[in-house]
Amino acid sequence: MERKRRSWRVRRIHRWFLRKQKRADPFQLTGISDGGEDEDDFTDDFSSPSPAVNRCIGNNELRIFVGTWNVAGRSPVGSLDVDLDEWLNLRDAADIYVLGLQEIVPLKAATVIGAEDPTEATNWNLLIGKTLNNKYGCPWLTPLVHPITNENYHYDRVPDSERQPNYSNQTANLANNQHGIRFEHRNQLSRYKLMASKKMVGVFISVWMRRELLKRYEISGVKVCSVACGIMGYLGNKGSVAVSMSIGGISFCFIAAHLASGEKKGDEGRRNHQVSEIFRRTCFPRLPEDGDKLHPLTILGHDRIFWFGDLNYRLYLEDNLARQLIQEQDWRALQKFDQLRRELEHGGVFQGWREGNIEFAPTYKYSSYNCNRYSGGIPSRAGEKQRTPAWCDRILWYGKGVRQLSYFRSESKFSDHRPVSALFSTQIEVVQSAISSCPTVPTTLLTKTPSKMRHQPEMASGEATPTLLSLIVQDM
């Protein structure tokens, strides 16, 4: 019985080698499967790239946390640590944190028309970095001594031995800023690294990545852009800040936006117009350091896009009816009257975009007198604004290969908005250039098999097998 089994294995291997002998190039062992069932047991062991194709490709999961919060013009304070910990959901840590804030400064004439002040952006980055890294025992202490002094920070990939942050905007290159150099040099032990940060009046975006991912993936094309479309269509009280970056050959775009407010009839048209303007005017121009890499120039040129912020879309519903559905927690019925949901369903400005199912209460507007109660209603307090509750704070995405894992709001009472967060999963291609890291063909096959096979006569089933085949049979 054992002799028959051994003979069957020998014939099977011999037929497999004869088929390979008929190929135009007997040395080429790439893609050896031709669909026959007889060789299924061998293709996994012998498939290998040609030495000329010196790479193999695999997919890794990347978890991206996206959050948005309108902080109502309030500066960050130390007591926000607990609120940020809940908002960032650090019990289920992500690989990348993308945070968009609105109204980090009061929207007064001096802040809207005056020169940009980086103070609040710096303070928020300090608090975010401290919260992310303290969670894992790596305090973010150095920036307290040598803080980031420019609100337009973005990561510039250079060799580790020469790496330093690049502070950049469209008109100036501050890469040699000594504060930036000291900040990078002293924070090599922190788990999360600031990749990009951009402020425009009160709109702010901050992107953080786990430091070990910088070695695992090729990160390139990190750029920022802002679009002001508020008063007169060009002031920065409303608009967007965006970050473009490529991770492992996949291009990502993150847009934090603050759109026009108002719940009167027709106000949604102003918001739609601003979305169109942001699409039209957001641009990531080519830079000399891009070299021959073709990074996307526009939002829709990216593979995977995330748009989030205080989008200010309201409800087509009377105030008392909206409050009744909120009291009943009938979120499905309430969503039927949501302006943004109608835009998504009817192919408006966000045609083809997606949003997760909303299973939480509207996030705006909470009373300044009692943060557990929505502003207005009947009876309303004197001087309190009458606002119909709405899901103003939203997170959308566009592109293939993105899966949303969660979509929720947090309960911080820091402002009249509640923070909103979403966790996403996406796949990134990892190309390994070293052939030793890929599945390889045994050396005996690469060096001996082709020359022997060219002169090997066909054998009957009872004849002895070549030495190579005998060795393979013994290993089975």
Coordinates of C-alpha atoms in Angstrom, one line a residue:
M1 CA 0.0 0.0 0.0
E2 CA 2.8 2.4 0.9
R3 CA 4.6 1.5 -2.4
K4 CA 1.5 2.4 -4.4
R5 CA 1.1 5.7 -2.5
R6 CA 4.8 6.6 -3.1
S7 CA 4.5 5.7 -6.7
W8 CA 1.4 7.9 -7.1
R9 CA 3.2 10.8 -5.6
V10 CA 6.2 10.3 -7.9
R11 CA 4.0 10.3 -11.0
R12 CA 2.2 13.3 -9.8
I13 CA 5.3 15.3 -9.3
H14 CA 6.8 14.1 -12.5
R15 CA 3.7 15.3 -14.5
W16 CA 4.0 18.6 -12.8
F17 CA 7.7 19.0 -13.9
L18 CA 6.9 17.9 -17.5
R19 CA 4.3 20.7 -17.8
K20 CA 6.8 23.3 -16.6
Q21 CA 9.3 21.9 -19.2
K22 CA 7.0 23.0 -22.0
R23 CA 7.1 26.6 -21.0
A24 CA 9.1 29.0 -23.2
D25 CA 11.4 30.0 -20.4
P26 CA 12.0 27.0 -18.0
F27 CA 13.7 29.3 -15.6
Q28 CA 10.6 31.5 -15.1
L29 CA 8.7 30.1 -12.1
T30 CA 6.3 32.9 -11.5
G31 CA 2.6 32.1 -11.7
I32 CA 2.9 28.4 -12.1
S33 CA -0.7 27.5 -11.6
D34 CA -2.7 26.7 -14.7
G35 CA -5.9 25.7 -13.0
G36 CA -5.4 21.9 -12.8
E37 CA -6.5 20.2 -9.6
D38 CA -3.5 17.9 -9.7
E39 CA -1.1 20.6 -8.7
D40 CA -3.1 22.4 -5.9
D41 CA -0.9 20.9 -3.2
F42 CA 2.2 22.4 -4.7
T43 CA 1.5 25.9 -5.9
D44 CA 1.6 27.4 -2.5
D45 CA 5.0 26.0 -1.8
F46 CA 6.6 26.7 -5.2
S47 CA 5.0 30.0 -6.3
S48 CA 7.5 32.8 -6.3
P49 CA 8.3 36.0 -8.0
S50 CA 11.0 36.0 -10.5
P51 CA 14.3 37.4 -9.0
A52 CA 13.8 40.3 -11.5
V53 CA 10.5 41.2 -9.8
N54 CA 12.1 41.7 -6.4
R55 CA 9.0 42.4 -4.2
C56 CA 5.9 40.9 -2.7
I57 CA 2.7 42.7 -1.7
G58 CA 0.4 42.2 1.3
N59 CA -2.5 44.2 2.9
N60 CA -2.5 45.6 6.4
E61 CA -5.5 47.1 8.2
L62 CA -5.3 50.8 9.1
R63 CA -7.7 52.1 11.8
I64 CA -8.6 55.8 11.4
F65 CA -10.3 57.8 14.0
V66 CA -12.1 60.9 12.8
G67 CA -13.6 63.4 15.2
T68 CA -15.3 66.8 15.0
W69 CA -16.2 69.3 17.7
N70 CA -17.4 72.9 17.8
V71 CA -15.9 74.3 21.0
A72 CA -17.8 77.6 20.9
G73 CA -14.8 79.9 21.1
R74 CA -13.4 78.5 24.3
S75 CA -9.8 77.9 25.0
P76 CA -8.6 74.4 26.1
V77 CA -8.1 74.0 29.8
G78 CA -6.5 71.3 31.8
S79 CA -9.9 69.9 33.0
L80 CA -10.6 68.9 29.4
D81 CA -8.3 65.9 29.8
V82 CA -11.2 63.7 30.9
D83 CA -13.4 65.0 28.1
L84 CA -10.8 64.4 25.4
D85 CA -10.1 60.9 26.8
E86 CA -13.8 60.0 26.3
W87 CA -14.0 61.7 22.9
L88 CA -10.8 60.0 21.5
N89 CA -12.1 56.6 22.7
L90 CA -8.6 55.7 23.8
R91 CA -9.8 52.3 25.1
D92 CA -9.9 51.3 21.5
A93 CA -6.8 53.1 20.1
A94 CA -6.6 53.9 16.4
D95 CA -3.5 54.1 14.2
I96 CA -4.4 57.6 12.9
Y97 CA -6.3 60.4 14.7
V98 CA -7.8 63.1 12.5
L99 CA -9.5 65.8 14.6
G100 CA -11.4 68.8 13.3
L101 CA -12.4 71.7 15.6
Q102 CA -14.5 74.7 14.9
E103 CA -14.6 78.1 16.6
I104 CA -11.3 77.6 18.5
V105 CA -11.4 81.4 18.7
P106 CA -14.5 83.6 19.1
L107 CA -15.8 84.7 15.7
K108 CA -15.4 88.4 16.3
A109 CA -14.3 91.1 13.8
A110 CA -10.8 91.2 15.2
T111 CA -10.2 87.4 14.8
V112 CA -11.9 87.2 11.4
I113 CA -10.3 90.2 9.7
G114 CA -7.0 90.4 11.7
A115 CA -3.8 88.4 11.3
E116 CA -3.8 84.7 12.3
D117 CA -2.8 84.0 15.9
P118 CA -1.3 80.5 16.3
T119 CA -1.7 80.5 20.1
E120 CA -5.0 78.5 20.3
A121 CA -3.9 76.1 17.6
T122 CA -0.7 75.4 19.6
N123 CA -2.6 75.0 22.9
W124 CA -5.0 72.5 21.3
N125 CA -2.1 70.5 19.8
L126 CA -0.4 70.4 23.1
L127 CA -3.5 69.1 24.8
I128 CA -4.3 66.5 22.1
G129 CA -0.7 65.3 22.1
K130 CA -0.6 65.1 25.8
T131 CA -3.8 63.1 26.0
L132 CA -2.8 60.7 23.2
N133 CA 0.7 60.0 24.6
N134 CA 0.0 60.1 28.3
K135 CA -2.4 57.2 27.8
Y136 CA 0.6 55.0 26.9
G137 CA 3.1 56.3 29.5
C138 CA 4.9 58.7 27.1
P139 CA 4.2 62.2 28.4
W140 CA 4.3 64.9 25.7
L141 CA 6.4 67.3 27.9
T142 CA 8.9 68.9 25.5
P143 CA 6.4 71.1 23.6
L144 CA 5.7 72.8 26.9
V145 CA 9.3 74.1 26.8
H146 CA 9.7 74.4 23.1
P147 CA 6.1 74.7 21.7
I148 CA 5.1 74.6 18.0
T149 CA 4.8 78.2 17.1
N150 CA 3.3 78.0 13.6
E151 CA -0.3 76.9 13.0
N152 CA 0.5 75.4 9.5
Y153 CA 2.7 72.5 10.7
H154 CA 3.0 69.5 8.4
Y155 CA 5.2 66.4 8.3
D156 CA 8.1 66.4 5.8
R157 CA 9.4 62.9 5.2
V158 CA 13.2 62.9 5.2
P159 CA 15.8 60.3 6.3
D160 CA 15.6 59.5 10.0
S161 CA 19.1 60.9 10.6
E162 CA 18.1 64.2 9.2
R163 CA 14.4 64.3 10.0
Q164 CA 12.9 67.5 11.3
P165 CA 9.4 69.1 11.1
N166 CA 8.6 71.3 8.1
Y167 CA 6.5 74.4 9.0
S168 CA 5.0 75.4 5.7
N169 CA 2.3 77.5 4.2
Q170 CA 1.8 78.7 0.6
T171 CA 4.1 81.7 1.0
A172 CA 6.9 80.8 3.4
N173 CA 9.0 77.9 4.3
L174 CA 10.0 77.8 8.0
A175 CA 11.6 74.3 7.9
N176 CA 14.7 75.6 9.8
N177 CA 12.7 77.0 12.8
Q178 CA 14.7 76.0 15.8
H179 CA 11.6 75.4 17.9
G180 CA 10.5 72.8 15.4
I181 CA 13.9 71.1 15.4
R182 CA 14.0 70.8 19.2
F183 CA 10.4 69.6 19.3
E184 CA 11.1 66.7 17.0
H185 CA 14.5 65.8 18.6
R186 CA 13.0 65.5 22.1
N187 CA 9.8 63.6 21.2
Q188 CA 11.2 60.5 19.6
L189 CA 9.7 58.4 22.4
S190 CA 6.1 59.6 22.1
R191 CA 3.8 57.1 20.6
Y192 CA 1.8 59.4 18.4
K193 CA 3.4 62.0 16.1
L194 CA 1.9 65.2 14.7
M195 CA 1.7 64.8 11.0
A196 CA -0.2 67.9 9.9
S197 CA -2.0 70.8 11.5
K198 CA -3.7 73.8 9.9
K199 CA -5.7 76.7 11.3
M200 CA -7.9 79.3 9.5
V201 CA -9.6 81.7 11.9
G202 CA -11.6 79.3 14.0
V203 CA -11.5 76.2 11.8
F204 CA -8.7 73.8 12.8
I205 CA -7.4 70.3 11.8
S206 CA -4.9 68.2 13.5
V207 CA -3.6 64.8 12.2
W208 CA -1.7 62.3 14.4
M209 CA -0.1 58.9 13.5
R210 CA 1.4 56.1 15.5
R211 CA 5.1 56.6 15.2
E212 CA 5.9 53.0 14.3
L213 CA 3.8 53.3 11.2
L214 CA 6.3 55.8 9.8
K215 CA 8.7 52.8 9.4
R216 CA 6.1 50.4 8.1
Y217 CA 4.6 52.6 5.4
E218 CA 5.9 55.1 2.9
I219 CA 4.4 58.5 3.9
S220 CA 4.5 61.2 1.3
G221 CA 2.8 64.2 -0.1
V222 CA 1.7 65.7 3.2
K223 CA 0.1 69.1 2.3
V224 CA -2.4 71.5 3.7
C225 CA -4.9 73.9 2.2
S226 CA -7.5 76.3 3.5
V227 CA -10.6 77.8 1.7
A228 CA -12.4 80.8 3.2
C229 CA -16.0 81.2 2.1
G230 CA -17.7 83.1 4.9
I231 CA -18.6 86.8 4.8
M232 CA -18.7 88.1 1.2
G233 CA -17.6 84.6 0.1
Y234 CA -14.0 85.1 1.1
L235 CA -13.6 85.6 4.8
G236 CA -12.5 82.8 7.1
N237 CA -15.3 82.8 9.6
K238 CA -16.7 79.9 7.5
G239 CA -14.8 77.5 5.2
S240 CA -12.5 74.5 5.4
V241 CA -9.0 73.3 6.2
A242 CA -7.8 70.2 4.5
V243 CA -4.9 67.7 4.7
S244 CA -3.6 65.6 1.8
M245 CA -1.3 62.7 2.3
S246 CA -0.3 59.3 0.8
I247 CA 0.2 56.2 2.9
G248 CA 1.6 53.2 1.2
G249 CA 0.6 54.4 -2.2
I250 CA -3.0 55.2 -1.2
S251 CA -4.0 58.9 -1.2
F252 CA -6.1 60.3 1.6
C253 CA -7.8 63.6 2.0
F254 CA -9.2 65.0 5.3
I255 CA -11.5 68.1 5.2
A256 CA -12.6 69.8 8.3
A257 CA -15.3 72.3 7.5
H258 CA -17.6 74.9 9.2
L259 CA -20.5 75.8 7.0
A260 CA -23.1 78.6 7.1
S261 CA -25.4 78.6 10.0
G262 CA -29.2 79.3 10.0
E263 CA -32.4 77.3 10.0
K264 CA -34.5 79.6 7.8
K265 CA -35.8 78.3 4.5
G266 CA -33.1 78.6 1.9
D267 CA -30.2 78.5 4.4
E268 CA -29.4 75.0 3.2
G269 CA -28.7 76.5 -0.2
R270 CA -25.9 78.7 1.2
R271 CA -24.4 75.6 2.8
N272 CA -24.6 73.7 -0.5
H273 CA -22.9 76.6 -2.3
Q274 CA -20.1 76.6 0.2
V275 CA -19.5 72.9 -0.2
S276 CA -19.3 73.5 -4.0
E277 CA -16.8 76.3 -3.4
I278 CA -14.6 74.1 -1.2
F279 CA -14.6 71.4 -3.8
R280 CA -13.7 73.9 -6.5
R281 CA -11.0 75.9 -4.6
T282 CA -9.2 73.3 -2.5
C283 CA -5.9 72.6 -4.3
F284 CA -2.7 70.8 -3.3
P285 CA -0.2 72.1 -5.8
R286 CA 2.9 70.1 -6.8
L287 CA 6.1 71.0 -4.9
P288 CA 9.7 70.4 -5.9
E289 CA 10.1 67.8 -3.2
D290 CA 7.4 65.7 -4.8
G291 CA 9.9 64.6 -7.4
D292 CA 8.3 62.2 -9.9
K293 CA 5.5 61.2 -7.6
L294 CA 2.1 62.3 -8.9
H295 CA 0.1 63.3 -5.8
P296 CA -3.6 64.4 -6.2
L297 CA -4.2 68.0 -6.8
T298 CA -7.9 68.2 -5.9
I299 CA -10.2 66.7 -3.2
L300 CA -11.9 64.2 -5.6
G301 CA -8.5 63.1 -7.0
H302 CA -7.8 61.1 -3.8
D303 CA -8.5 57.5 -3.2
R304 CA -10.2 57.9 0.2
I305 CA -11.7 61.1 1.5
F306 CA -13.2 62.1 4.8
W307 CA -15.3 65.3 5.2
F308 CA -16.4 66.3 8.7
G309 CA -17.2 69.3 10.8
D310 CA -20.0 71.6 11.9
L311 CA -21.8 71.3 8.6
N312 CA -24.8 73.1 10.1
Y313 CA -27.5 71.2 8.2
R314 CA -30.8 71.3 10.1
L315 CA -34.2 69.6 10.2
Y316 CA -37.2 70.3 7.9
L317 CA -39.4 70.0 11.0
E318 CA -41.2 72.3 13.5
D319 CA -39.4 72.7 16.8
N320 CA -42.1 71.0 19.0
L321 CA -42.3 68.0 16.7
A322 CA -38.5 67.6 16.6
R323 CA -38.3 67.7 20.4
Q324 CA -41.1 65.1 20.7
L325 CA -39.2 62.7 18.5
I326 CA -36.0 63.4 20.5
Q327 CA -37.8 62.6 23.7
E328 CA -39.0 59.3 22.2
Q329 CA -35.5 58.6 20.9
D330 CA -37.0 57.8 17.5
W331 CA -33.8 58.6 15.5
R332 CA -35.0 56.9 12.3
A333 CA -38.1 59.0 12.1
L334 CA -36.1 62.2 12.8
Q335 CA -33.6 61.5 10.1
K336 CA -36.4 61.6 7.5
F337 CA -36.4 65.4 8.0
D338 CA -32.6 65.9 8.0
Q339 CA -31.3 68.2 5.3
L340 CA -28.0 66.5 4.8
R341 CA -29.6 63.1 4.6
R342 CA -31.8 64.4 1.8
E343 CA -28.7 65.7 0.0
L344 CA -27.1 62.3 0.2
E345 CA -30.2 60.4 -0.9
H346 CA -31.1 62.8 -3.8
G347 CA -27.6 63.2 -5.2
G348 CA -27.0 66.8 -4.2
V349 CA -23.6 68.4 -3.5
F350 CA -22.5 65.2 -1.8
Q351 CA -23.5 62.8 -4.5
G352 CA -21.9 59.4 -4.0
W353 CA -20.8 60.1 -0.4
R354 CA -21.7 58.0 2.6
E355 CA -22.6 58.5 6.2
G356 CA -23.1 55.9 8.9
N357 CA -26.4 55.3 10.5
I358 CA -27.1 58.0 13.2
E359 CA -28.2 56.4 16.5
F360 CA -27.6 59.3 18.8
A361 CA -29.4 62.5 19.8
P362 CA -28.9 65.7 17.9
T363 CA -25.7 67.5 18.9
Y364 CA -26.8 71.1 18.8
K365 CA -27.8 73.5 20.4
Y366 CA -27.4 73.0 24.1
S367 CA -28.4 75.7 26.6
S368 CA -25.7 77.8 28.1
Y369 CA -27.7 77.8 31.3
N370 CA -28.2 74.1 31.6
C371 CA -25.9 71.9 29.4
N372 CA -28.2 68.9 29.7
R373 CA -31.0 70.8 28.0
Y374 CA -31.5 72.0 24.4
S375 CA -31.6 75.7 24.0
G376 CA -35.1 77.3 23.5
G377 CA -38.3 75.3 23.6
I378 CA -41.4 76.2 25.6
P379 CA -41.0 77.8 28.1
S380 CA -37.7 79.4 27.1
R381 CA -35.5 81.5 29.3
A382 CA -35.1 85.2 28.8
G383 CA -32.3 85.9 26.4
E384 CA -31.9 82.3 25.3
K385 CA -31.7 81.6 21.6
Q386 CA -34.5 79.6 20.1
R387 CA -33.0 76.8 18.1
T388 CA -34.5 73.6 16.8
P389 CA -32.2 70.7 17.8
A390 CA -30.3 69.3 14.9
W391 CA -27.4 67.0 13.8
C392 CA -25.1 69.8 12.8
D393 CA -21.9 67.9 13.5
R394 CA -21.3 65.2 10.9
I395 CA -18.7 62.8 9.4
L396 CA -18.9 61.6 5.8
W397 CA -16.6 59.6 3.6
Y398 CA -16.1 58.8 -0.1
G399 CA -14.1 56.2 -2.0
K400 CA -13.8 52.4 -2.0
G401 CA -12.0 50.3 0.6
V402 CA -13.4 52.1 3.7
R403 CA -15.5 50.4 6.3
Q404 CA -17.0 52.3 9.3
L405 CA -16.8 50.5 12.6
S406 CA -18.6 53.0 14.8
Y407 CA -20.3 56.4 14.8
F408 CA -21.1 58.1 18.1
R409 CA -21.3 61.3 20.1
S410 CA -19.6 62.1 23.4
E411 CA -21.1 63.9 26.3
S412 CA -18.7 66.7 27.1
K413 CA -20.5 69.8 28.3
F414 CA -17.6 72.1 27.4
S415 CA -19.6 73.9 24.6
D416 CA -23.1 74.1 23.1
H417 CA -22.2 71.2 20.7
R418 CA -21.5 67.6 21.5
P419 CA -18.4 66.0 20.0
V420 CA -18.9 63.4 17.3
S421 CA -16.6 60.6 16.3
A422 CA -16.3 57.8 13.9
L423 CA -13.8 54.9 13.6
F424 CA -12.9 53.5 10.2
S425 CA -11.0 50.5 8.9
T426 CA -9.2 50.5 5.6
Q427 CA -6.6 48.3 3.9
I428 CA -3.1 49.5 2.9
E429 CA -0.8 47.7 0.5
V430 CA 2.6 46.9 1.9
V431 CA 5.3 46.3 -0.7
Q432 CA 8.3 44.4 0.6
S433 CA 11.4 45.0 -1.5
A434 CA 13.6 42.3 0.0
I435 CA 13.1 39.0 -1.8
S436 CA 14.0 37.1 1.4
S437 CA 10.8 38.4 3.0
C438 CA 8.7 36.8 0.3
P439 CA 7.8 33.1 -0.2
T440 CA 10.7 31.7 -2.2
V441 CA 11.5 28.7 -4.3
P442 CA 13.9 26.2 -2.8
T443 CA 17.5 26.9 -4.0
T444 CA 17.7 23.4 -5.5
L445 CA 14.8 24.2 -7.8
L446 CA 16.3 27.5 -9.0
T447 CA 19.8 26.2 -9.6
K448 CA 19.4 22.6 -10.6
T449 CA 16.0 21.9 -11.9
P450 CA 15.9 23.7 -15.3
S451 CA 19.3 22.4 -16.6
K452 CA 18.4 18.8 -15.6
M453 CA 14.8 19.0 -16.9
R454 CA 15.9 20.0 -20.4
H455 CA 17.6 16.6 -20.8
Q456 CA 15.5 14.4 -18.6
P457 CA 13.8 11.6 -20.6
E458 CA 10.2 10.7 -19.8
M459 CA 10.1 7.8 -17.4
A460 CA 7.7 4.9 -16.9
S461 CA 5.9 4.8 -13.6
G462 CA 8.0 2.0 -12.3
E463 CA 11.4 3.7 -12.9
A464 CA 13.5 5.4 -10.3
T465 CA 12.9 9.1 -9.8
P466 CA 15.6 11.7 -10.1
T467 CA 17.5 12.7 -7.0
L468 CA 15.6 16.0 -6.7
L469 CA 12.2 14.2 -6.8
S470 CA 13.3 11.6 -4.3
L471 CA 14.3 14.4 -1.9
I472 CA 10.9 16.1 -2.3
V473 CA 9.0 12.8 -1.7
Q474 CA 11.0 12.2 1.5
D475 CA 10.0 15.6 2.8
M476 CA 6.3 15.0 2.1

